Amino acid sequence: MSKQNILNIKTFNKDKRKPINKLYNSYSKLDKNWSKEVVTVFKDNNIELPILCFSTKHKGNSLYLISGIHGEEPAGPNAISNNIKFLNKLARKIHIVLLPLCNPIGYKKNQRYPDLKNSIGDSEHFLLDLKNKKPRRTKPVSENSLKFTSYLIKKSKSYKPILVLDLHEDEKINANYIYSQGELGKKDPVAIEISKFLNKKNLGSAKKIKTRFNEIIENNIISNVNDGSIDELLSSKRIINKKIKKGPNAKSVIVFETMTKNIPLKKRVKIHSEIIRNLGKYLSMIKS
């Protein structure tokens, strides 16, 4: 859509999140080391907003940074927007795939899903049901989720995911925690390092409690979860698309969740920014 139309879009602002036009404008400051692709376009009445993917021009073993899957979780998209200069510097050293705003319609409305019921990251149409060797879902939940998941499967062939970091928030629980969905599970050194960070900062760590989905958090970490998410897809060794195929098989897949209750967005953005600024260190922990 045109720059003029983006400028005219109203964004939910009770939590003082950045207007959506400022997010898109910040991406234009990613430098010549990046290439840009439109993954898919969300349509809401007369509004069209793209999901953009930025990739370093050199391919190979890569870090994936994903944000904004759920529209009522603004800390990740705002933190990425605040750290463009840092990401430009990091892109000179490592291969990166950046998806900074994966649900722009939800972001502007403060709405979890783009159409109230389906996540853009729902991947069950490509995830294998181990009992019958078929997809868990016969059809994708939406055209956009099909485009999004198909794009990342294709991307993973030239930009092999080594570490995936997906930034999220949770309004239902008084704790910050991590999903570790790669093969290393609770022993993932990145998950352990971020858990230590939460403890050190006294950021509402979770010793042993349950999430809204009845998942047990132990020492800030949840592992071995089959939740049908894009994170599970990127960690999968095998997927199914008409036939069983090799999956993206990322070694480390970390979903970082900050609690939102009684914590202003500005503070949550700072927490996410600290995670972003340690991405190089996290990747080296998985490579070594």
Tab-separated table of C-alpha atoms in Angstrom:
chain	number	residue	atom	x	y	z
A	1	MET	CA	0.000	0.000	0.000
A	2	SER	CA	1.085	3.609	-0.482
A	3	LYS	CA	3.057	5.552	2.113
A	4	GLN	CA	0.245	8.093	2.246
A	5	ASN	CA	-2.316	5.414	3.135
A	6	ILE	CA	-0.095	3.996	5.891
A	7	LEU	CA	0.214	7.478	7.408
A	8	ASN	CA	-3.573	7.691	7.685
A	9	ILE	CA	-4.023	4.425	9.608
A	10	LYS	CA	-5.064	4.824	13.230
A	11	THR	CA	-3.295	2.607	15.750
A	12	PHE	CA	-4.487	1.537	19.211
A	13	ASN	CA	-2.471	3.740	21.576
A	14	LYS	CA	-3.743	3.333	25.141
A	15	ASP	CA	-0.504	1.509	25.990
A	16	LYS	CA	1.587	4.140	24.137
A	17	ARG	CA	2.783	1.730	21.463
A	18	LYS	CA	4.342	3.191	18.331
A	19	PRO	CA	1.902	4.042	15.539
A	20	ILE	CA	2.085	1.408	12.832
A	21	ASN	CA	3.368	3.912	10.267
A	22	LYS	CA	6.402	4.553	12.507
A	23	LEU	CA	7.135	0.829	12.641
A	24	TYR	CA	7.088	0.551	8.856
A	25	ASN	CA	9.161	3.724	8.544
A	26	SER	CA	11.831	2.314	10.865
A	27	TYR	CA	12.258	-0.720	8.586
A	28	SER	CA	13.254	1.625	5.755
A	29	LYS	CA	16.383	2.356	7.817
A	30	LEU	CA	17.650	-1.201	7.439
A	31	ASP	CA	20.723	-0.687	5.270
A	32	LYS	CA	22.095	-2.136	2.035
A	33	ASN	CA	23.048	-5.439	3.696
A	34	TRP	CA	19.374	-6.431	3.709
A	35	SER	CA	16.916	-7.481	1.035
A	36	LYS	CA	13.148	-7.099	1.478
A	37	GLU	CA	10.278	-9.376	0.466
A	38	VAL	CA	6.525	-9.188	0.985
A	39	VAL	CA	5.407	-12.458	2.585
A	40	THR	CA	1.673	-11.793	2.383
A	41	VAL	CA	-0.749	-8.887	2.704
A	42	PHE	CA	-3.465	-8.510	5.330
A	43	LYS	CA	-6.720	-6.968	4.181
A	44	ASP	CA	-9.220	-5.365	6.551
A	45	ASN	CA	-12.016	-3.441	4.844
A	46	ASN	CA	-10.127	-0.891	2.720
A	47	ILE	CA	-6.822	-1.334	4.541
A	48	GLU	CA	-3.956	-3.456	3.225
A	49	LEU	CA	-0.868	-4.033	5.353
A	50	PRO	CA	2.051	-6.293	4.382
A	51	ILE	CA	4.056	-8.757	6.408
A	52	LEU	CA	7.639	-7.949	5.454
A	53	CYS	CA	10.680	-10.189	5.669
A	54	PHE	CA	14.186	-8.743	5.666
A	55	SER	CA	17.115	-11.061	4.998
A	56	THR	CA	20.826	-10.443	4.897
A	57	LYS	CA	21.997	-10.796	1.319
A	58	HIS	CA	24.417	-13.603	2.146
A	59	LYS	CA	22.733	-16.965	2.714
A	60	GLY	CA	23.652	-19.848	5.004
A	61	ASN	CA	23.259	-20.824	8.656
A	62	SER	CA	21.044	-18.107	10.074
A	63	LEU	CA	19.461	-16.419	13.046
A	64	TYR	CA	15.697	-15.875	12.738
A	65	LEU	CA	14.112	-13.002	14.678
A	66	ILE	CA	10.293	-13.050	14.654
A	67	SER	CA	7.858	-10.671	16.323
A	68	GLY	CA	4.266	-9.505	16.395
A	69	ILE	CA	2.499	-12.827	15.775
A	70	HIS	CA	-0.162	-11.722	18.272
A	71	GLY	CA	-1.464	-8.184	17.907
A	72	GLU	CA	-1.960	-7.483	21.615
A	73	GLU	CA	1.749	-8.140	22.282
A	74	PRO	CA	3.497	-4.929	21.152
A	75	ALA	CA	6.800	-5.083	23.068
A	76	GLY	CA	8.649	-7.151	20.462
A	77	PRO	CA	7.744	-5.034	17.409
A	78	ASN	CA	8.548	-1.836	19.326
A	79	ALA	CA	11.887	-3.206	20.554
A	80	ILE	CA	12.926	-4.223	17.035
A	81	SER	CA	11.975	-0.778	15.751
A	82	ASN	CA	14.155	0.781	18.475
A	83	ASN	CA	17.151	-1.399	17.594
A	84	ILE	CA	17.507	-0.974	13.837
A	85	LYS	CA	21.038	0.472	14.143
A	86	PHE	CA	22.110	-2.496	16.244
A	87	LEU	CA	20.585	-4.965	13.765
A	88	ASN	CA	22.401	-3.235	10.890
A	89	LYS	CA	25.705	-3.782	12.717
A	90	LEU	CA	24.844	-7.389	13.551
A	91	ALA	CA	23.913	-8.074	9.918
A	92	ARG	CA	27.522	-7.384	8.910
A	93	LYS	CA	28.647	-10.320	11.058
A	94	ILE	CA	25.962	-13.017	10.762
A	95	HIS	CA	23.133	-14.184	8.491
A	96	ILE	CA	19.734	-12.981	9.702
A	97	VAL	CA	16.097	-13.460	8.710
A	98	LEU	CA	13.960	-10.728	10.289
A	99	LEU	CA	10.147	-10.732	10.448
A	100	PRO	CA	9.416	-7.720	12.671
A	101	LEU	CA	5.620	-7.425	12.427
A	102	CYS	CA	3.728	-10.612	11.578
A	103	ASN	CA	0.208	-9.423	12.394
A	104	PRO	CA	-0.087	-5.743	11.435
A	105	ILE	CA	-3.893	-5.694	11.498
A	106	GLY	CA	-3.888	-7.167	15.006
A	107	TYR	CA	-1.206	-4.704	16.098
A	108	LYS	CA	-3.166	-1.644	15.039
A	109	LYS	CA	-6.341	-2.991	16.726
A	110	ASN	CA	-4.672	-4.523	19.813
A	111	GLN	CA	-6.303	-7.771	18.715
A	112	ARG	CA	-4.665	-11.193	19.181
A	113	TYR	CA	-5.591	-12.641	15.795
A	114	PRO	CA	-6.097	-10.828	12.499
A	115	ASP	CA	-9.643	-12.202	12.123
A	116	LEU	CA	-10.470	-12.930	15.797
A	117	LYS	CA	-9.971	-16.688	15.579
A	118	ASN	CA	-6.933	-17.761	13.556
A	119	SER	CA	-3.222	-17.183	14.111
A	120	ILE	CA	-0.970	-16.251	11.203
A	121	GLY	CA	1.537	-18.751	12.630
A	122	ASP	CA	-0.794	-21.759	12.715
A	123	SER	CA	1.219	-24.526	11.038
A	124	GLU	CA	-0.781	-27.713	11.585
A	125	HIS	CA	-1.379	-28.180	7.848
A	126	PHE	CA	2.374	-28.881	7.514
A	127	LEU	CA	2.936	-30.626	10.854
A	128	LEU	CA	2.971	-34.387	10.976
A	129	ASP	CA	0.495	-36.368	13.061
A	130	LEU	CA	2.768	-39.163	14.228
A	131	LYS	CA	-0.130	-41.577	14.743
A	132	ASN	CA	-1.333	-41.714	11.143
A	133	LYS	CA	1.469	-40.004	9.160
A	134	LYS	CA	-0.926	-37.332	7.929
A	135	PRO	CA	-1.134	-33.569	8.480
A	136	ARG	CA	-2.694	-32.601	11.806
A	137	ARG	CA	-5.068	-30.366	9.885
A	138	THR	CA	-6.227	-31.134	6.345
A	139	LYS	CA	-6.500	-27.461	5.369
A	140	PRO	CA	-4.751	-24.308	6.602
A	141	VAL	CA	-6.772	-22.064	8.910
A	142	SER	CA	-6.436	-19.165	6.469
A	143	GLU	CA	-4.864	-18.160	3.178
A	144	ASN	CA	-2.449	-15.881	5.020
A	145	SER	CA	-1.268	-18.645	7.352
A	146	LEU	CA	-0.629	-20.850	4.307
A	147	LYS	CA	1.409	-18.106	2.630
A	148	PHE	CA	3.309	-17.331	5.829
A	149	THR	CA	4.230	-20.921	6.666
A	150	SER	CA	5.001	-21.818	3.037
A	151	TYR	CA	7.284	-18.810	2.785
A	152	LEU	CA	9.277	-19.803	5.865
A	153	ILE	CA	9.633	-23.414	4.741
A	154	LYS	CA	11.052	-22.179	1.439
A	155	LYS	CA	13.235	-19.613	3.195
A	156	SER	CA	14.710	-22.236	5.497
A	157	LYS	CA	16.224	-24.060	2.528
A	158	SER	CA	18.598	-21.203	1.701
A	159	TYR	CA	18.745	-19.614	5.155
A	160	LYS	CA	19.136	-22.638	7.406
A	161	PRO	CA	17.694	-21.723	10.841
A	162	ILE	CA	20.192	-22.402	13.617
A	163	LEU	CA	18.634	-20.156	16.254
A	164	VAL	CA	15.050	-18.853	16.137
A	165	LEU	CA	13.930	-16.195	18.607
A	166	ASP	CA	10.214	-15.369	18.617
A	167	LEU	CA	9.202	-12.414	20.819
A	168	HIS	CA	5.870	-12.676	22.664
A	169	GLU	CA	3.977	-11.457	25.737
A	170	ASP	CA	1.434	-13.009	28.123
A	171	GLU	CA	-1.336	-11.064	29.869
A	172	LYS	CA	-2.703	-14.125	31.691
A	173	ILE	CA	0.194	-14.956	33.980
A	174	ASN	CA	2.374	-13.144	36.519
A	175	ALA	CA	5.682	-14.454	35.237
A	176	ASN	CA	8.182	-14.136	32.426
A	177	TYR	CA	9.177	-17.407	30.811
A	178	ILE	CA	10.554	-19.186	27.745
A	179	TYR	CA	9.443	-21.934	25.401
A	180	SER	CA	12.394	-24.022	24.233
A	181	GLN	CA	11.133	-25.890	21.177
A	182	GLY	CA	14.341	-27.028	19.532
A	183	GLU	CA	15.933	-30.434	19.924
A	184	LEU	CA	17.881	-29.317	23.006
A	185	GLY	CA	14.740	-28.673	25.064
A	186	LYS	CA	15.403	-27.607	28.662
A	187	LYS	CA	19.128	-28.165	28.109
A	188	ASP	CA	19.273	-25.501	25.399
A	189	PRO	CA	22.076	-23.121	26.487
A	190	VAL	CA	20.186	-20.104	25.129
A	191	ALA	CA	17.078	-20.982	27.142
A	192	ILE	CA	19.231	-21.437	30.238
A	193	GLU	CA	21.028	-18.133	29.615
A	194	ILE	CA	17.755	-16.215	29.215
A	195	SER	CA	16.393	-17.927	32.341
A	196	LYS	CA	19.436	-16.643	34.248
A	197	PHE	CA	18.783	-13.181	32.804
A	198	LEU	CA	15.211	-13.259	34.139
A	199	ASN	CA	16.408	-14.338	37.572
A	200	LYS	CA	19.203	-11.764	37.686
A	201	LYS	CA	16.884	-8.925	36.727
A	202	ASN	CA	14.206	-10.144	39.169
A	203	LEU	CA	11.692	-10.078	36.326
A	204	GLY	CA	8.939	-12.260	37.723
A	205	SER	CA	10.649	-15.591	37.138
A	206	ALA	CA	8.608	-18.809	37.123
A	207	LYS	CA	9.906	-21.700	39.234
A	208	LYS	CA	6.989	-24.102	38.766
A	209	ILE	CA	3.612	-22.806	37.569
A	210	LYS	CA	1.215	-23.412	34.662
A	211	THR	CA	0.353	-21.281	31.647
A	212	ARG	CA	-3.167	-20.605	30.335
A	213	PHE	CA	-2.662	-23.694	28.137
A	214	ASN	CA	-1.913	-25.880	31.179
A	215	GLU	CA	1.780	-26.117	30.270
A	216	ILE	CA	4.178	-26.506	33.186
A	217	ILE	CA	6.904	-23.878	33.528
A	218	GLU	CA	9.955	-25.093	35.436
A	219	ASN	CA	12.805	-22.696	36.150
A	220	ASN	CA	11.320	-20.263	33.612
A	221	ILE	CA	11.354	-22.856	30.786
A	222	ILE	CA	8.709	-24.915	28.961
A	223	SER	CA	9.873	-27.632	26.557
A	224	ASN	CA	8.540	-30.574	24.534
A	225	VAL	CA	5.423	-28.689	23.416
A	226	ASN	CA	3.385	-29.624	20.343
A	227	ASP	CA	1.349	-26.459	19.891
A	228	GLY	CA	0.981	-26.210	16.117
A	229	SER	CA	2.893	-22.929	16.039
A	230	ILE	CA	5.391	-21.514	13.575
A	231	ASP	CA	7.991	-22.228	16.248
A	232	GLU	CA	7.166	-25.926	16.250
A	233	LEU	CA	7.292	-25.903	12.448
A	234	LEU	CA	10.750	-24.311	12.377
A	235	SER	CA	12.029	-26.857	14.897
A	236	SER	CA	10.546	-29.877	13.079
A	237	LYS	CA	12.867	-32.473	11.583
A	238	ARG	CA	10.066	-33.709	9.338
A	239	ILE	CA	7.037	-31.979	7.858
A	240	ILE	CA	4.312	-33.073	5.460
A	241	ASN	CA	3.300	-31.358	2.234
A	242	LYS	CA	1.583	-34.012	0.108
A	243	LYS	CA	4.371	-36.308	1.271
A	244	ILE	CA	6.747	-36.448	4.232
A	245	LYS	CA	9.729	-34.162	3.724
A	246	LYS	CA	12.717	-32.852	5.625
A	247	GLY	CA	11.727	-29.960	7.900
A	248	PRO	CA	13.582	-26.744	8.796
A	249	ASN	CA	15.033	-28.517	11.867
A	250	ALA	CA	16.306	-25.453	13.720
A	251	LYS	CA	18.567	-26.563	16.540
A	252	SER	CA	17.399	-23.870	18.978
A	253	VAL	CA	13.913	-22.310	18.922
A	254	ILE	CA	13.204	-19.885	21.750
A	255	VAL	CA	9.875	-18.159	22.391
A	256	PHE	CA	10.396	-15.319	24.865
A	257	GLU	CA	7.307	-14.322	26.871
A	258	THR	CA	7.056	-11.213	29.042
A	259	MET	CA	4.159	-10.693	31.420
A	260	THR	CA	2.129	-7.538	30.824
A	261	LYS	CA	0.150	-7.180	34.069
A	262	ASN	CA	0.967	-3.897	35.805
A	263	ILE	CA	4.144	-3.441	33.748
A	264	PRO	CA	4.208	-0.436	31.402
A	265	LEU	CA	5.036	-1.103	27.778
A	266	LYS	CA	8.142	1.076	27.996
A	267	LYS	CA	9.694	-1.296	30.555
A	268	ARG	CA	8.707	-4.396	28.569
A	269	VAL	CA	10.289	-2.925	25.442
A	270	LYS	CA	13.542	-2.436	27.373
A	271	ILE	CA	13.479	-6.096	28.421
A	272	HIS	CA	12.972	-7.242	24.831
A	273	SER	CA	15.708	-4.856	23.689
A	274	GLU	CA	18.182	-6.485	26.073
A	275	ILE	CA	17.365	-9.862	24.542
A	276	ILE	CA	17.823	-8.464	21.014
A	277	ARG	CA	21.190	-6.951	21.911
A	278	ASN	CA	22.459	-10.367	23.008
A	279	LEU	CA	21.493	-12.180	19.801
A	280	GLY	CA	25.090	-12.501	18.618
A	281	LYS	CA	26.099	-14.121	21.897
A	282	TYR	CA	23.114	-16.473	21.810
A	283	LEU	CA	23.928	-17.619	18.283
A	284	SER	CA	27.548	-18.327	19.228
A	285	MET	CA	26.320	-20.529	22.084
A	286	ILE	CA	24.427	-22.735	19.628
A	287	LYS	CA	27.171	-22.824	17.005
A	288	SER	CA	29.842	-23.868	19.493
